[in-house]
Amino acid sequence: MPKAKASIRQLKAPPPSSRRSPCPVSCALDIFGDRWTLLVIRDLMLGRSRFKDFVNSPEGIPTNILSERLERLLAAGIVRQIPTSDSGKRMAYELTEKGEALRPIMKSMRDWGLTWEPGTKAVLQQS
Amino acid sequence: MPKAKASIRQLKAPPPSSRRSPCPVSCALDIFGDRWTLLVIRDLMLGRSRFKDFVNSPEGIPTNILSERLERLLAAGIVRQIPTSDSGKRMAYELTEKGEALRPIMKSMRDWGLTWEPGTKAVLQQS
């Protein structure tokens, strides 16, 4: 029997030379400093894993932006691809350890929004 | 004697109708979800206050982007303008209470970068 194709990808992060400065905040923003990337990470933290799950989120991420962001997250080692349960060909995504480590950032952003932006409502569980 | 001109501005946040969703993370990203805004906030947390201080940061923010971001932060109630000590005409910026409340986000991003992005170096004090 042939071996299963090695389709789970985890690319390397961009070289440090592309950084704007050695500041850890700046380097973090080089990866996810935009309107969409942390929403995909939020969805992954909520247990969503497939392309169509992310597309169906209420903010309505355009599919071309989603594709580019997933590639970037793969390249940064924040997500990895996994086969879906329903088909061997389709792929889904999950957070790596590096991606899971973004949880304190997500929680502090959620808490700030809940406190300072009237009318916001958390989906991510309080903890 | 005439009263001092009311030049300290603090505009209102954009109306909730411009939000992509009621998610507090999404609403936060509507304000500072980009590569530059949190770097200006980082600089304010480090005690920098004037336009030229922000321009001189190592990441080299373009002046047109900086102007736009400062306007957005004023509109969101995250910074306020204050007169500089050296001249009555020039203005400087400081964080409001809402802006100071971003500190846990900044710290969690710094900590994540220091842990997961090799070669990064914190300027913001550990705490």
Short mmCIF file of C-alpha atoms in Angstrom, two decimals:
data_model
loop_
_atom_site.label_atom_id
_atom_site.label_comp_id
_atom_site.label_asym_id
_atom_site.label_seq_id
_atom_site.Cartn_x
_atom_site.Cartn_y
_atom_site.Cartn_z
CA MET A 1 0.00 0.00 0.00
CA PRO A 2 1.33 3.46 -0.82
CA LYS A 3 2.14 5.76 2.04
CA ALA A 4 -0.27 8.58 2.80
CA LYS A 5 0.76 11.69 0.93
CA ALA A 6 2.60 14.17 3.15
CA SER A 7 0.08 16.92 2.64
CA ILE A 8 0.26 18.48 6.09
CA ARG A 9 2.27 21.59 5.58
CA GLN A 10 4.09 23.78 7.97
CA LEU A 11 6.28 26.32 6.27
CA LYS A 12 8.97 28.43 7.86
CA ALA A 13 8.42 31.93 9.19
CA PRO A 14 9.65 34.81 7.02
CA PRO A 15 13.32 35.62 7.60
CA PRO A 16 14.09 38.12 10.36
CA SER A 17 15.53 40.44 7.71
CA SER A 18 11.98 41.31 6.59
CA ARG A 19 11.22 42.72 10.02
CA ARG A 20 10.73 46.43 10.51
CA SER A 21 12.55 46.32 13.86
CA PRO A 22 13.47 43.75 16.55
CA CYS A 23 10.52 44.96 18.69
CA PRO A 24 8.35 41.93 19.54
CA VAL A 25 5.16 43.98 19.09
CA SER A 26 6.29 45.14 15.66
CA CYS A 27 7.24 41.56 14.67
CA ALA A 28 3.85 40.31 15.85
CA LEU A 29 2.13 43.00 13.77
CA ASP A 30 4.24 42.01 10.75
CA ILE A 31 2.35 38.70 10.95
CA PHE A 32 -1.16 39.58 12.10
CA GLY A 33 -1.36 43.39 12.02
CA ASP A 34 -4.46 43.74 9.85
CA ARG A 35 -8.24 43.74 10.13
CA TRP A 36 -8.74 40.05 9.37
CA THR A 37 -6.02 37.70 10.58
CA LEU A 38 -6.94 37.74 14.26
CA LEU A 39 -10.57 37.04 13.31
CA VAL A 40 -9.47 33.82 11.61
CA ILE A 41 -7.47 32.97 14.74
CA ARG A 42 -10.54 33.78 16.84
CA ASP A 43 -12.57 31.36 14.73
CA LEU A 44 -9.93 28.64 15.15
CA MET A 45 -10.05 29.20 18.92
CA LEU A 46 -13.83 28.79 18.76
CA GLY A 47 -13.35 25.37 17.13
CA ARG A 48 -13.95 26.36 13.52
CA SER A 49 -11.51 24.69 11.17
CA ARG A 50 -12.60 24.77 7.54
CA PHE A 51 -12.34 27.44 4.87
CA LYS A 52 -16.13 27.71 4.60
CA ASP A 53 -16.44 28.09 8.39
CA PHE A 54 -14.25 31.18 8.26
CA VAL A 55 -16.15 32.55 5.27
CA ASN A 56 -19.43 32.13 7.16
CA SER A 57 -18.31 34.24 10.13
CA PRO A 58 -20.41 37.39 10.57
CA GLU A 59 -17.67 39.79 9.41
CA GLY A 60 -17.76 38.24 5.92
CA ILE A 61 -14.09 37.86 5.07
CA PRO A 62 -13.54 37.92 1.28
CA THR A 63 -12.26 34.53 0.05
CA ASN A 64 -9.16 35.94 -1.62
CA ILE A 65 -8.13 37.66 1.61
CA LEU A 66 -8.85 34.49 3.59
CA SER A 67 -6.65 32.39 1.27
CA GLU A 68 -3.78 34.83 1.59
CA ARG A 69 -4.11 35.04 5.39
CA LEU A 70 -4.17 31.26 5.79
CA GLU A 71 -1.00 31.02 3.69
CA ARG A 72 0.64 33.63 5.87
CA LEU A 73 -0.40 31.86 9.07
CA LEU A 74 0.96 28.57 7.70
CA ALA A 75 4.22 30.30 6.79
CA ALA A 76 4.49 31.80 10.27
CA GLY A 77 3.90 28.42 11.93
CA ILE A 78 0.71 29.63 13.63
CA VAL A 79 -1.63 27.16 11.93
CA ARG A 80 -1.13 23.74 10.37
CA GLN A 81 -3.25 21.89 7.86
CA ILE A 82 -5.03 18.71 8.83
CA PRO A 83 -7.24 16.39 6.77
CA THR A 84 -10.95 16.87 7.37
CA SER A 85 -12.99 14.00 8.68
CA ASP A 86 -15.38 14.04 5.70
CA SER A 87 -12.88 13.69 2.87
CA GLY A 88 -9.26 12.75 2.36
CA LYS A 89 -8.77 15.53 -0.18
CA ARG A 90 -10.19 18.47 1.69
CA MET A 91 -8.05 20.17 4.27
CA ALA A 92 -8.84 21.93 7.49
CA TYR A 93 -6.75 24.06 9.80
CA GLU A 94 -5.82 23.99 13.44
CA LEU A 95 -3.66 26.15 15.66
CA THR A 96 -0.12 25.05 16.42
CA GLU A 97 1.37 25.60 19.88
CA LYS A 98 2.57 28.99 18.63
CA GLY A 99 -0.98 29.78 17.55
CA GLU A 100 -2.52 28.60 20.80
CA ALA A 101 -0.09 30.94 22.56
CA LEU A 102 -2.01 33.85 21.01
CA ARG A 103 -4.89 33.19 23.41
CA PRO A 104 -3.85 35.84 26.00
CA ILE A 105 -3.78 38.45 23.22
CA MET A 106 -7.23 37.39 22.07
CA LYS A 107 -8.62 37.50 25.60
CA SER A 108 -7.17 40.91 26.38
CA MET A 109 -8.60 42.29 23.12
CA ARG A 110 -11.99 40.76 23.90
CA ASP A 111 -11.94 42.23 27.43
CA TRP A 112 -10.91 45.65 26.15
CA GLY A 113 -13.66 45.66 23.54
CA LEU A 114 -16.29 44.54 26.03
CA THR A 115 -15.28 47.29 28.46
CA TRP A 116 -14.72 50.19 26.08
CA GLU A 117 -16.84 49.60 23.00
CA PRO A 118 -20.51 49.84 23.97
CA GLY A 119 -22.80 47.19 22.54
CA THR A 120 -20.14 44.56 21.89
CA LYS A 121 -20.93 40.99 22.80
CA ALA A 122 -18.43 38.20 23.36
CA VAL A 123 -18.63 34.90 21.54
CA LEU A 124 -15.37 33.62 22.99
CA GLN A 125 -15.99 32.23 26.48
CA GLN A 126 -14.99 34.36 29.45
CA SER A 127 -12.11 33.01 31.51
CA MET B 1 -8.08 88.13 29.73
CA PRO B 2 -9.52 85.81 27.09
CA LYS B 3 -10.02 82.22 27.98
CA ALA B 4 -7.49 79.69 26.68
CA LYS B 5 -8.62 78.32 23.36
CA ALA B 6 -10.28 74.94 23.71
CA SER B 7 -7.80 73.15 21.52
CA ILE B 8 -7.73 69.86 23.35
CA ARG B 9 -9.82 67.58 21.23
CA GLN B 10 -11.51 64.37 21.96
CA LEU B 11 -13.89 63.30 19.24
CA LYS B 12 -16.49 60.59 19.43
CA ALA B 13 -15.92 57.01 18.36
CA PRO B 14 -17.35 55.98 14.98
CA PRO B 15 -20.99 54.92 15.18
CA PRO B 16 -21.64 51.25 15.97
CA SER B 17 -23.29 50.93 12.55
CA SER B 18 -19.84 50.98 10.91
CA ARG B 19 -18.88 47.83 12.77
CA ARG B 20 -18.45 44.56 10.94
CA SER B 21 -20.04 42.64 13.82
CA PRO B 22 -20.74 43.09 17.56
CA CYS B 23 -17.69 40.91 18.38
CA PRO B 24 -15.41 42.90 20.71
CA VAL B 25 -12.30 41.58 18.93
CA SER B 26 -13.67 42.66 15.57
CA CYS B 27 -14.60 46.10 16.93
CA ALA B 28 -11.12 46.49 18.40
CA LEU B 29 -9.59 45.57 15.03
CA ASP B 30 -11.87 48.11 13.32
CA ILE B 31 -9.91 50.71 15.31
CA PHE B 32 -6.33 49.39 15.49
CA GLY B 33 -6.22 46.37 13.16
CA ASP B 34 -3.28 47.43 11.01
CA ARG B 35 0.51 47.34 10.99
CA TRP B 36 1.05 50.79 12.52
CA THR B 37 -1.55 51.91 15.06
CA LEU B 38 -0.40 49.72 17.94
CA LEU B 39 3.17 50.92 17.37
CA VAL B 40 2.04 54.50 17.97
CA ILE B 41 0.26 53.30 21.10
CA ARG B 42 3.45 51.45 22.13
CA ASP B 43 5.38 54.71 21.72
CA LEU B 44 2.83 56.61 23.84
CA MET B 45 3.18 53.92 26.53
CA LEU B 46 6.95 54.45 26.40
CA GLY B 47 6.45 58.15 27.15
CA ARG B 48 6.79 59.51 23.61
CA SER B 49 4.23 62.18 22.86
CA ARG B 50 5.09 64.28 19.83
CA PHE B 51 4.61 63.69 16.12
CA LYS B 52 8.36 63.71 15.50
CA ASP B 53 8.91 61.18 18.32
CA PHE B 54 6.64 58.71 16.52
CA VAL B 55 8.33 59.42 13.18
CA ASN B 56 11.73 58.71 14.73
CA SER B 57 10.76 55.23 15.95
CA PRO B 58 12.81 52.46 14.31
CA GLU B 59 9.96 51.16 12.14
CA GLY B 60 9.85 54.46 10.23
CA ILE B 61 6.13 55.21 10.01
CA PRO B 62 5.34 57.39 6.97
CA THR B 63 4.07 60.82 8.05
CA ASN B 64 0.82 60.61 6.07
CA ILE B 65 -0.03 57.29 7.74
CA LEU B 66 0.88 58.69 11.14
CA SER B 67 -1.42 61.71 10.66
CA GLU B 68 -4.30 59.49 9.67
CA ARG B 69 -3.75 57.09 12.58
CA LEU B 70 -3.58 59.91 15.13
CA GLU B 71 -6.87 61.28 13.80
CA ARG B 72 -8.42 57.84 14.10
CA LEU B 73 -7.13 57.42 17.67
CA LEU B 74 -8.52 60.84 18.59
CA ALA B 75 -11.87 59.92 17.05
CA ALA B 76 -11.94 56.63 18.98
CA GLY B 77 -11.17 58.39 22.28
CA ILE B 78 -7.90 56.47 22.72
CA VAL B 79 -5.63 59.54 22.66
CA ARG B 80 -6.16 63.20 23.45
CA GLN B 81 -4.19 66.22 22.40
CA ILE B 82 -2.26 68.25 24.93
CA PRO B 83 -0.16 71.40 24.48
CA THR B 84 3.58 70.75 24.44
CA SER B 85 5.75 72.34 27.07
CA ASP B 86 7.95 74.11 24.49
CA SER B 87 5.29 76.00 22.58
CA GLY B 88 1.67 76.98 22.96
CA LYS B 89 0.93 76.23 19.34
CA ARG B 90 2.41 72.78 18.99
CA MET B 91 0.39 69.84 20.22
CA ALA B 92 1.37 66.54 21.71
CA TYR B 93 -0.60 63.41 22.45
CA GLU B 94 -1.28 61.29 25.48
CA LEU B 95 -3.34 58.19 26.12
CA THR B 96 -6.79 58.54 27.61
CA GLU B 97 -8.08 56.03 30.16
CA LYS B 98 -9.42 54.01 27.24
CA GLY B 99 -5.96 54.08 25.67
CA GLU B 100 -4.18 53.14 28.89
CA ALA B 101 -6.55 50.18 29.07
CA LEU B 102 -4.80 48.77 25.98
CA ARG B 103 -1.75 47.96 28.12
CA PRO B 104 -2.68 44.27 28.71
CA ILE B 105 -2.99 43.79 24.94
CA MET B 106 0.42 45.39 24.41
CA LYS B 107 2.01 43.26 27.11
CA SER B 108 0.54 40.02 25.81
CA MET B 109 1.74 40.86 22.28
CA ARG B 110 5.22 41.70 23.60
CA ASP B 111 5.35 38.45 25.56
CA TRP B 112 4.17 36.41 22.59
CA GLY B 113 6.74 38.00 20.30
CA LEU B 114 9.56 37.49 22.79
CA THR B 115 8.65 33.83 23.19
CA TRP B 116 7.87 32.88 19.61
CA GLU B 117 9.79 35.21 17.33
CA PRO B 118 13.52 34.53 17.74
CA GLY B 119 15.76 37.55 18.01
CA THR B 120 13.13 39.99 19.20
CA LYS B 121 14.05 42.35 22.00
CA ALA B 122 11.64 44.25 24.25
CA VAL B 123 11.80 47.98 24.73
CA LEU B 124 8.64 48.06 26.83
CA GLN B 125 9.52 47.13 30.42
CA GLN B 126 8.67 43.64 31.61
CA SER B 127 5.98 43.47 34.26
#
